[in-house]
Coordinates of C-alpha atoms in Angstrom, one line a residue:
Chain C
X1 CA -127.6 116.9 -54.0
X2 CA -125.8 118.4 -50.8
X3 CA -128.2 121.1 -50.5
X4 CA -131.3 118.2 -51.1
X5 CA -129.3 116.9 -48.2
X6 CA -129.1 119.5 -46.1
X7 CA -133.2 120.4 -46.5
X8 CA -134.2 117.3 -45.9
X9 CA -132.6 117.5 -42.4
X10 CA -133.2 120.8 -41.7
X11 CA -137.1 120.1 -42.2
X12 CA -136.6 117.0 -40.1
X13 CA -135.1 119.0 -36.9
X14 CA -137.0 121.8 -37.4
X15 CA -140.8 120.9 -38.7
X16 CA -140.9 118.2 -35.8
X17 CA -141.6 115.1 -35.1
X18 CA -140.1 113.1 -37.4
X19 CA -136.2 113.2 -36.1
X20 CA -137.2 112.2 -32.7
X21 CA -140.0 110.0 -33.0
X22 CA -138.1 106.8 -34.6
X23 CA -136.0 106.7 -31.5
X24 CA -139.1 107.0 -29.4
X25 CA -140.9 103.9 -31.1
X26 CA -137.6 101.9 -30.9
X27 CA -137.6 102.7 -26.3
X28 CA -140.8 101.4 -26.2
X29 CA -140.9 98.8 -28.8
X30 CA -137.2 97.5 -26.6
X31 CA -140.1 98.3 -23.2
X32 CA -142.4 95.5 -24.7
X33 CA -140.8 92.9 -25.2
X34 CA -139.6 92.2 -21.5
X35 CA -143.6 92.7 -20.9
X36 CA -144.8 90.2 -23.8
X37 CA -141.8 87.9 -22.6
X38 CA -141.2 87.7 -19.5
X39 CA -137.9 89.4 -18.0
X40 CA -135.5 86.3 -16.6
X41 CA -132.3 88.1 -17.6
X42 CA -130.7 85.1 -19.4
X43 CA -133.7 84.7 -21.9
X44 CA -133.7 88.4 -23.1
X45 CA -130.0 88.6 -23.2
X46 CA -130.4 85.3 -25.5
X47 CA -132.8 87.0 -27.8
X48 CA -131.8 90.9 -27.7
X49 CA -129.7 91.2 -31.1
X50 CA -132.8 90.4 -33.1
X51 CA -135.4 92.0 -31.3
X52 CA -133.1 95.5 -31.3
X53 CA -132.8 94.6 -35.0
X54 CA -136.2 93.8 -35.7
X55 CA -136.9 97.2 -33.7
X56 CA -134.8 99.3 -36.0
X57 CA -136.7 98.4 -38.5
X58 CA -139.9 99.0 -37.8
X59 CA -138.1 101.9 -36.5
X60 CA -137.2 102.8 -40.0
X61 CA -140.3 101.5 -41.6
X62 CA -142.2 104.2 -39.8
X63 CA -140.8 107.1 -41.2
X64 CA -140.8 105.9 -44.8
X65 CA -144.0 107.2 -45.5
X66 CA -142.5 110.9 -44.8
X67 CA -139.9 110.4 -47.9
X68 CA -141.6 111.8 -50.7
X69 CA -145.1 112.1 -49.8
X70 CA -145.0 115.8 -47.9
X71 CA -143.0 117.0 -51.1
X72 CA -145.9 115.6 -53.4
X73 CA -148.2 117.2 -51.2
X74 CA -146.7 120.7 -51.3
X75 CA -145.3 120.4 -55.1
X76 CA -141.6 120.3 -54.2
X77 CA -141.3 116.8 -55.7
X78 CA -142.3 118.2 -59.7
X79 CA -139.6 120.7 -58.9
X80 CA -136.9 118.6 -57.5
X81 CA -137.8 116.5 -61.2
X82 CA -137.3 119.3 -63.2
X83 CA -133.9 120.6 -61.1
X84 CA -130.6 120.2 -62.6
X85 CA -129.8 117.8 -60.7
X86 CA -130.9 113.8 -61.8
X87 CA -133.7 112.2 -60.4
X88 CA -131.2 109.1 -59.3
X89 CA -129.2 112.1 -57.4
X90 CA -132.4 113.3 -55.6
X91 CA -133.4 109.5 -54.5
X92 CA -129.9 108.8 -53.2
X93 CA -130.2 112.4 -51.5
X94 CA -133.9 111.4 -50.0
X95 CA -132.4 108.3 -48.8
X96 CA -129.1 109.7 -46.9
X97 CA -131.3 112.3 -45.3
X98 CA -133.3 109.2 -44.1
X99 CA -130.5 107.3 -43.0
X100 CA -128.7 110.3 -41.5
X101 CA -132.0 111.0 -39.3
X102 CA -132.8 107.2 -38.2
X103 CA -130.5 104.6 -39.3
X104 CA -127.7 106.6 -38.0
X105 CA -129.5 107.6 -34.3
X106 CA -131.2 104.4 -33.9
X107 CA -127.3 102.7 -34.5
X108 CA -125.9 104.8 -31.6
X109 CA -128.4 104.1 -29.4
X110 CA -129.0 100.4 -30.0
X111 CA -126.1 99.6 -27.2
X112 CA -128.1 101.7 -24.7
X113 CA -131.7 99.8 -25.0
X114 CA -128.9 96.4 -25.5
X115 CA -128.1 97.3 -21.6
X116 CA -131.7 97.1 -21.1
X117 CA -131.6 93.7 -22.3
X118 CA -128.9 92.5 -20.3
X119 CA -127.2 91.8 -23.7
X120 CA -123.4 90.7 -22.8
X121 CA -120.5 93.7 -22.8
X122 CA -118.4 92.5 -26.7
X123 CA -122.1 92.0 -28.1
X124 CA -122.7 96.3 -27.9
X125 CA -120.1 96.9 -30.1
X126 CA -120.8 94.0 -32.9
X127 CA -124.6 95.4 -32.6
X128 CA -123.8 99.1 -33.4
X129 CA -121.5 97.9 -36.6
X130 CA -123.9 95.6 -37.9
X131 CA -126.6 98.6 -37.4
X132 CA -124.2 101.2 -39.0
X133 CA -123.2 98.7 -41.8
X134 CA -127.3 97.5 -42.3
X135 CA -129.0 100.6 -41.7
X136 CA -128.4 102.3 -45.2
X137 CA -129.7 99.2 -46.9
X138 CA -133.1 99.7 -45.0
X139 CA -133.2 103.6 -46.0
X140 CA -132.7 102.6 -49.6
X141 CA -135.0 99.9 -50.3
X142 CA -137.2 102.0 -47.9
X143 CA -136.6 104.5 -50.4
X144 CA -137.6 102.6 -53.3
X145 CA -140.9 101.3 -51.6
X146 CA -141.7 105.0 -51.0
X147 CA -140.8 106.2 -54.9
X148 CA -143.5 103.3 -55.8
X149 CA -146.2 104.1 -53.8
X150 CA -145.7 107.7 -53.9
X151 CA -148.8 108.3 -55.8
X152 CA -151.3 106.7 -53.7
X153 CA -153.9 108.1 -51.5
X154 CA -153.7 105.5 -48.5
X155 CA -150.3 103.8 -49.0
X156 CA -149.1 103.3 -46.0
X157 CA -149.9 100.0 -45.6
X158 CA -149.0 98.5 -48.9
X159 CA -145.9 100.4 -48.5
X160 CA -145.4 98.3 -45.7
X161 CA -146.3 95.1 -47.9
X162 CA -143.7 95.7 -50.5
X163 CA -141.0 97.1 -48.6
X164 CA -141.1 94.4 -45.1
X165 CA -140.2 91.2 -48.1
X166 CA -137.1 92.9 -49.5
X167 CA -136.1 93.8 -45.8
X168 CA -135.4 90.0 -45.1
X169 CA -131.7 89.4 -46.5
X170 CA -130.6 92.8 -44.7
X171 CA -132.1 91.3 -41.4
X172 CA -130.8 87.9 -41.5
X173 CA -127.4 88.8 -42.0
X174 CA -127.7 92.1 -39.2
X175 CA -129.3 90.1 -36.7
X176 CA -126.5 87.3 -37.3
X177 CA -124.0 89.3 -37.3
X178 CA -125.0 90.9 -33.7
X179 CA -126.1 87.4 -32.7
X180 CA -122.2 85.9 -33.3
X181 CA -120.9 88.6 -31.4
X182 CA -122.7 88.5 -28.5
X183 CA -121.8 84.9 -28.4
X184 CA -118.5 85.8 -29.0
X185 CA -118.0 84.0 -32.2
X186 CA -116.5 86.0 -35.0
X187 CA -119.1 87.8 -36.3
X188 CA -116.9 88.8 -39.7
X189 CA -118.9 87.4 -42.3
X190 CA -122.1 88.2 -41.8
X191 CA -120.9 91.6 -41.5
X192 CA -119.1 91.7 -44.3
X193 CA -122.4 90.2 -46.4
X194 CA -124.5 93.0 -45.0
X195 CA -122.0 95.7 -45.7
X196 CA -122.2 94.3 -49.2
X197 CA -125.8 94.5 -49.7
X198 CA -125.8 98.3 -48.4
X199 CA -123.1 99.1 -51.0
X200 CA -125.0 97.4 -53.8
X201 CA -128.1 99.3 -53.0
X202 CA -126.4 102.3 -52.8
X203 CA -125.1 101.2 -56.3
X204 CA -128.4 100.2 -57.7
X205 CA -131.6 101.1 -55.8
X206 CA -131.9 105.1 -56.9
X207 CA -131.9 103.7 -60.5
X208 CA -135.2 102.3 -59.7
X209 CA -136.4 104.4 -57.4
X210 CA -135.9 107.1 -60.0
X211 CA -137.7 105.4 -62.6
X212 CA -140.5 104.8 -60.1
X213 CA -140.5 108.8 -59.2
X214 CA -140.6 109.1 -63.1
X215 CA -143.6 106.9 -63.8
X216 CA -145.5 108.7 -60.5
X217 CA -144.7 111.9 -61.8
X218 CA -145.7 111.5 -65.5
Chain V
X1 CA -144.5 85.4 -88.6
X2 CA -142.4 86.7 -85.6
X3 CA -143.1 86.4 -82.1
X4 CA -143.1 90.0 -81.3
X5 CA -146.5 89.8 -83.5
X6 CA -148.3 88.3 -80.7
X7 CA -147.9 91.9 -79.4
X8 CA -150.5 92.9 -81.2
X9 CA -153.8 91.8 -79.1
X10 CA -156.3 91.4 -81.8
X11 CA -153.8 88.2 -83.1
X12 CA -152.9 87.5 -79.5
X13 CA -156.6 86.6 -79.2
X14 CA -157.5 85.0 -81.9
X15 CA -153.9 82.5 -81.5
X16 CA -155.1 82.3 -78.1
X17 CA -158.6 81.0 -78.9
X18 CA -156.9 78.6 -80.8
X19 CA -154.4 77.3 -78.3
X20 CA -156.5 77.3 -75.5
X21 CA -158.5 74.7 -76.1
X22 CA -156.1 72.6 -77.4
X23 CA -153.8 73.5 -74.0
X24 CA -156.7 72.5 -71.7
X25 CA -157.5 69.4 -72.6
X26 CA -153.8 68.3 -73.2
X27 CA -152.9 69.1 -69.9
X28 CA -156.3 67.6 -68.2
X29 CA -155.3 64.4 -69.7
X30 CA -151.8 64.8 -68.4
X31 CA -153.1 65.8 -64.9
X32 CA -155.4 62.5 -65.0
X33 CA -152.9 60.1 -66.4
X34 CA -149.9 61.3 -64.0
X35 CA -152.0 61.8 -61.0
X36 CA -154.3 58.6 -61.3
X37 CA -150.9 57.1 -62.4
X38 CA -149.1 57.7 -59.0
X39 CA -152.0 57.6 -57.1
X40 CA -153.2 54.4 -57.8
X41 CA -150.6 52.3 -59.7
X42 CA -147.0 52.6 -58.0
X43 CA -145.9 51.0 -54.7
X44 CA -145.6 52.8 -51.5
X45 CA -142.1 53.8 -50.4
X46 CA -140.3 51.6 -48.2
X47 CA -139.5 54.2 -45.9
X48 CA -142.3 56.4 -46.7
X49 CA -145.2 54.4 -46.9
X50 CA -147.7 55.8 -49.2
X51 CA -147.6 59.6 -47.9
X52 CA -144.7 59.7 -50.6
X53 CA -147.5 60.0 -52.9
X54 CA -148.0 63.3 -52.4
X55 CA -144.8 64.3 -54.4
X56 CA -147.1 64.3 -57.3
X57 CA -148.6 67.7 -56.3
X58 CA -145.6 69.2 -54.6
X59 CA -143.1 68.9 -56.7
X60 CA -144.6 69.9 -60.0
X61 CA -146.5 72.8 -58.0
X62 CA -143.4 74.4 -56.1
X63 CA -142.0 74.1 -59.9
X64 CA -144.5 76.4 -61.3
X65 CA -144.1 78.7 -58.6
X66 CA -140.9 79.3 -59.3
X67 CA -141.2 79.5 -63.0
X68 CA -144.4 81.9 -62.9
X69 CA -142.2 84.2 -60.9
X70 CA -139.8 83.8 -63.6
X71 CA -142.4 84.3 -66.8
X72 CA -143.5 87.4 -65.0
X73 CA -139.8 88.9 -64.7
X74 CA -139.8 88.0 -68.5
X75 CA -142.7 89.5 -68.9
X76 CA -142.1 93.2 -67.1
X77 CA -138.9 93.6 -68.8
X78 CA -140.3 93.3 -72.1
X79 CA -143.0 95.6 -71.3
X80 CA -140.2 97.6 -69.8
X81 CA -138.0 97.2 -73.2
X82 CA -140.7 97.3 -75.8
X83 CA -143.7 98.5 -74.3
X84 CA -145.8 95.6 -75.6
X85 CA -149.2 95.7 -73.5
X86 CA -150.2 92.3 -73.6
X87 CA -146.9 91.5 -72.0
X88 CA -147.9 93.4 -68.9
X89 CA -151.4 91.7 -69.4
X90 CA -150.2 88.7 -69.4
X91 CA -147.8 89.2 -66.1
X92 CA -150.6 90.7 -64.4
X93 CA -152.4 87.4 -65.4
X94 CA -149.8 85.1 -64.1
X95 CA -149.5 86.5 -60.4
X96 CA -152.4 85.4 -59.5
X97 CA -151.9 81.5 -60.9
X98 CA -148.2 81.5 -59.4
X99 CA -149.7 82.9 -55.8
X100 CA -151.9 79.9 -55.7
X101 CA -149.0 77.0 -57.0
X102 CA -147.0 78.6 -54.3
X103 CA -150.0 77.9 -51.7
X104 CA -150.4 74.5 -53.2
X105 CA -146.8 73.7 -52.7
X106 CA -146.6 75.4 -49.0
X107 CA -150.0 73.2 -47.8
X108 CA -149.1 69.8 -49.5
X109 CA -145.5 70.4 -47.8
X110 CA -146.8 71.2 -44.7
X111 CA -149.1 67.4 -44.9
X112 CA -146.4 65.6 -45.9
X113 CA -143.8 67.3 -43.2
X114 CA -145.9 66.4 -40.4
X115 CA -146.1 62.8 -40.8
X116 CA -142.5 62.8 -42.0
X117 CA -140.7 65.3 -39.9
X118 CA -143.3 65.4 -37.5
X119 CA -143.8 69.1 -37.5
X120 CA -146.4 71.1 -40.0
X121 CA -144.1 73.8 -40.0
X122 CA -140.0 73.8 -39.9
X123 CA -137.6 77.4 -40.6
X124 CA -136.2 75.3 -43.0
X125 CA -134.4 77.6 -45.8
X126 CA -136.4 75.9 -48.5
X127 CA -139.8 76.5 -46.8
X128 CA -138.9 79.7 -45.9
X129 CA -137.9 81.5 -49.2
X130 CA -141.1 79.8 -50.4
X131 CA -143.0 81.7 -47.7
X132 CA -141.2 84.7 -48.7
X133 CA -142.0 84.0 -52.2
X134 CA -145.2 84.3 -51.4
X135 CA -145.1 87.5 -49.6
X136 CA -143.6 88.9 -52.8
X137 CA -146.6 87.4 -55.1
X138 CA -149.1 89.6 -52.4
X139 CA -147.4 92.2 -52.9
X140 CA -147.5 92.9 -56.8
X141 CA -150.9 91.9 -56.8
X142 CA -152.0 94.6 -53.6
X143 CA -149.8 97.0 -56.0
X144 CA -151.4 96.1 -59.6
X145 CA -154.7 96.6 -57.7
X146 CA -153.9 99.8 -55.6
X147 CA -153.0 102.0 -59.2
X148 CA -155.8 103.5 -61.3
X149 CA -154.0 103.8 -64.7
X150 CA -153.3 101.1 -66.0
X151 CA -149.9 102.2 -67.7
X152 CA -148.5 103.7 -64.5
X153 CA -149.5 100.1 -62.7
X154 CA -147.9 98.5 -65.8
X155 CA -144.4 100.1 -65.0
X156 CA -144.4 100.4 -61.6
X157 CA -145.0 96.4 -60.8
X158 CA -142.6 95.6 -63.8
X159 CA -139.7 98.0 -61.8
X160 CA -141.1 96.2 -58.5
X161 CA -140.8 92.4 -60.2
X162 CA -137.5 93.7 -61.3
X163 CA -136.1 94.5 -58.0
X164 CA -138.3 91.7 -56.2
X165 CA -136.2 88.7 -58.2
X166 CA -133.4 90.3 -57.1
X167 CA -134.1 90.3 -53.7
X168 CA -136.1 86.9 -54.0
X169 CA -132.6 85.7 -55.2
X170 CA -130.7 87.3 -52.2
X171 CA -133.2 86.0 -49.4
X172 CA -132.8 82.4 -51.0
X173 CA -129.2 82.5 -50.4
X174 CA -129.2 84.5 -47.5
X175 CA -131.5 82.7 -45.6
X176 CA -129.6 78.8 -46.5
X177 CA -126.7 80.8 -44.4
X178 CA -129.4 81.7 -41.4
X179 CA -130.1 78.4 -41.1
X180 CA -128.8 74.5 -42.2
X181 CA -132.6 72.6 -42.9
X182 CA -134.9 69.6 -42.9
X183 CA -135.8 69.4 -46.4
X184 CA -134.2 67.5 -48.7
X185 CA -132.0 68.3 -51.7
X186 CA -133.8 69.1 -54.8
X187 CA -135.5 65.8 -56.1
X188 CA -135.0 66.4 -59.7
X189 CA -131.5 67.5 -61.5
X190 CA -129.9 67.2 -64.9
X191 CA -126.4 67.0 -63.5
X192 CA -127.0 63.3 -61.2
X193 CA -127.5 59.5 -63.0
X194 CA -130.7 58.7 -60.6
X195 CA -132.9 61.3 -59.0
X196 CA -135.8 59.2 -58.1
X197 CA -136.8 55.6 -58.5
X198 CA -138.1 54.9 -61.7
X199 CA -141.4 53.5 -60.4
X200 CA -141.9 57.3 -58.9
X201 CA -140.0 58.8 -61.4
X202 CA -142.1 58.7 -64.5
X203 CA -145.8 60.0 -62.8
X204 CA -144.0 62.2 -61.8
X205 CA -142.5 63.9 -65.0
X206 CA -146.2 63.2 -66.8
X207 CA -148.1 65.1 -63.6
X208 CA -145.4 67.7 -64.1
X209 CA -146.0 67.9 -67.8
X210 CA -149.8 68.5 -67.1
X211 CA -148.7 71.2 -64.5
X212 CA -146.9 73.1 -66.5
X213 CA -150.2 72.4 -69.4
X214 CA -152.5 73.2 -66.8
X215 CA -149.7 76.9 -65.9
X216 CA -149.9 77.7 -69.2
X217 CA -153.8 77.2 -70.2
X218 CA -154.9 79.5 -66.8
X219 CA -152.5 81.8 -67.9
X220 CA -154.0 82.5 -71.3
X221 CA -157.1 82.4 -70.1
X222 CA -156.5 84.9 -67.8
X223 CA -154.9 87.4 -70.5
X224 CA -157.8 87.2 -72.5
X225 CA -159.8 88.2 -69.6
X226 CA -157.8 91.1 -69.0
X227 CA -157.6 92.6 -72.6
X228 CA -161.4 91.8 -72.6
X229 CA -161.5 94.0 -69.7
X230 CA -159.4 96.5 -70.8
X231 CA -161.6 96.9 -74.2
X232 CA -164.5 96.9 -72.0
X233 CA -162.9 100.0 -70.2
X234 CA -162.1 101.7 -73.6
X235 CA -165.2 101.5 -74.8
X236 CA -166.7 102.6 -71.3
X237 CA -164.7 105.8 -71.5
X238 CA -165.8 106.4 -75.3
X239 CA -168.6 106.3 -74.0
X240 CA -168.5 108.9 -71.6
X241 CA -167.0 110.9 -74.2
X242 CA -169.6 111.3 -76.3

């Protein structure tokens, strides 16, 4: 599973594009919005938690696709099936390589874009928890959406479909949770719910994305 | 005779083509009775006027769009468990009879909210989690089409109902905690004396009735479409074969 790991995000550094270019949508998707919006200060500073949130995850929803389908392309996927390891190892693997290359990025530099925004100074800090505590959720059931459509031609788009519906508890309670503290109201449980969802994926979602690789491999 | 022999299609059919009928009509008179019934014969509210009328298609619809969610989740995990084919048929038959309740109950909400709350539209929890509902009916439907085999889409939208009610269950909750709404508490439960008055109260449970009837007939006739088509493509491929 480590070394699974440790491909996936050598590939990611090395074979390009795919480390860097989350980050780059979530700049310019953060440029936008004072463009579609206006920029008086107070309004954006109002709205910034969810439009950072929504951005990292259309940040992440970008790079789903990438999951599994280059290693059905080039074969690795019958091989990882046929490793040792379990196919519920390989998923969780697949999915902390994902998290590890954009959840994980795009939580760090969520703060930086919040400046942007004018977002007020306690907000920064509530906004890269709930990011760090949300973010795996999004890689998992990204994950699972990915395992399902895996053996589709052009499924990018219904990938997109299936996986944006099951995003919606993981962004209510992330964008609350950044929302309270920015207003300086205590953002615990919101934070505590989403950390809770991202455990019980963790817990849960490689079962079915296995049995989804299993069905798209037979 | 068990009900595990309805498994078998050729009795699945020929049960069917006896229920069927039988289903339709039952429910068409219920449908007539209930809605001609509240339509015609019972008072208008006092506060409401007579848009409380349309309660006879919103309730019983947003009821079967619940329930048809549910059937199907019944549905993939037996064809998960057992691998009982017309299971999956009839799941894959129920989507698309569930999408439309769901659209029924969203439009008839959205005419009686605006003379009521004055807005079409309100991110109330309960409207919301219907819209997300919906969302979730598109998407087992673009993924039953998008799959050639018919085994491999079998699985994969039963693993994908699976997961969906589980999340359809978390967004319900999660998104009563995003927001406090307009809508009102559910109009039907078992647990309080008086839900409704009974003047409303007994259209009501016969338009229901002939919802659930009417659920239930397009159902079936929708699984029998689908095996039809599925024999059709067996003996297509035979064809081809020889």
């Amino acid at each position: 599973m480590i070394r699974i790991l440790a491909r996936d995000l050598r590939l990611a550094v090395r074979a390009g594009g795919g480390f860097g270019l989350g980050l780059a949508f979530f700049l310019i998707l953060t440029m936008l919005v004072p463009f579609g919006l206006g920029p008086e200060t107070a309004r954006l500073a109002g709205i910034a938690p969810g439009i950072l949130w929504i951005g990292a995850l259309l940040a992440c929803l970008l790079s789903l696709d990438r999951i599994f389908a280059l290693d059905r392309e080039d074969g690795a996927l019958d091989l990882l099936a046929t490793a040792p390891v379990p196919l519920e190892g390989v998923a969780l693997a697949k999915a902390g390589a994902h998290w590890l290359t954009t959840g994980l990025p795009l939580s760090f530099a969520a703060p930086g874009l919040a400046v942007l925004l004018g977002m007020p100074w306690p907000g920064h800090l509530w906004l890269c928890l709930s990011l760090l505590a949300g973010t795996p959720a999004l890689s998992l059931i990204g994950t699972f959406g990915a395992a399902l459509t895996v053996g589709l031609r052009r499924g990018g788009l219904l990938l997109s479909l299936l996986v944006l519906p099951l995003y919606v508890p993981t962004l209510i309670f992330g964008a609350d949770a950044a929302r309270r503290g920015a207003e300086g109201l205590a953002p615990g449980t919101p934070l505590m719910l989403l950390a809770a969802l991202s455990l019980g994926c963790v817990a849960f979602l490689p079962f079915a994305s296995a049995a989804a690789l299993r069905v798209n491999l037979r | 005779m068990s009900f595990w022999s309805l498994a078998n299609p050729a009795r699945f059919m020929s049960l069917s083509a006896r229920a069927l009928p039988v289903l339709s009509v039952l429910s068409a008179i219920c449908l007539i009775v209930g809605l001609v019934w509240g339509f015609f014969f019972t008072p208008d509210d006092y506060r409401q006027g007579s848009t409380v009328k349309i309660i006879y298609l919103h309730v019983p619809s947003a009821l079967m769009a619940i329930n048809g969610w549910l059937m199907m989740l019944v549905a993939s995990l037996v064809w998960l468990i057992r691998r009982h084919h017309v299971s999956a048929l009839v799941a894959r038959a129920a989507a698309p009879v569930g999408v439309t309740m769901t659209l029924i109950a969203l439009f008839t909400g959205a005419v009686w909210g605006q003379p009521m709350w004055g807005t079409w539209w309100a991110w109330d929890p309960r409207l919301t989690s219907f819209l997300i509902l919906f969302l979730f009916y598109l998407g087992y439907m673009a993924l039953w089409a998008a799959i050639e085999d018919p085994d491999t889409a079998a699985d994969l939208t039963s693993v994908l109902c699976l997961v969906g009610s589980v999340f359809a269950v978390l967004s319900r909750y999660a998104v009563n905690f995003w927001n406090q709404g307009l809508h009102q508490g559910a109009s039907l439960s078992l647990d309080k004396q008086k839900n409704v008055a009974d003047v409303f109260y007994h259209p009501l449970l016969v338009s229901m009735a002939g919802f659930v009837l009417l659920f239930l007939a397009l159902v079936l006739a929708r699984a029998r479409t689908e095996i039809r088509a599925r024999r059709l493509h067996a003996l297509r491929l035979r064809e081809r074969m020889a």
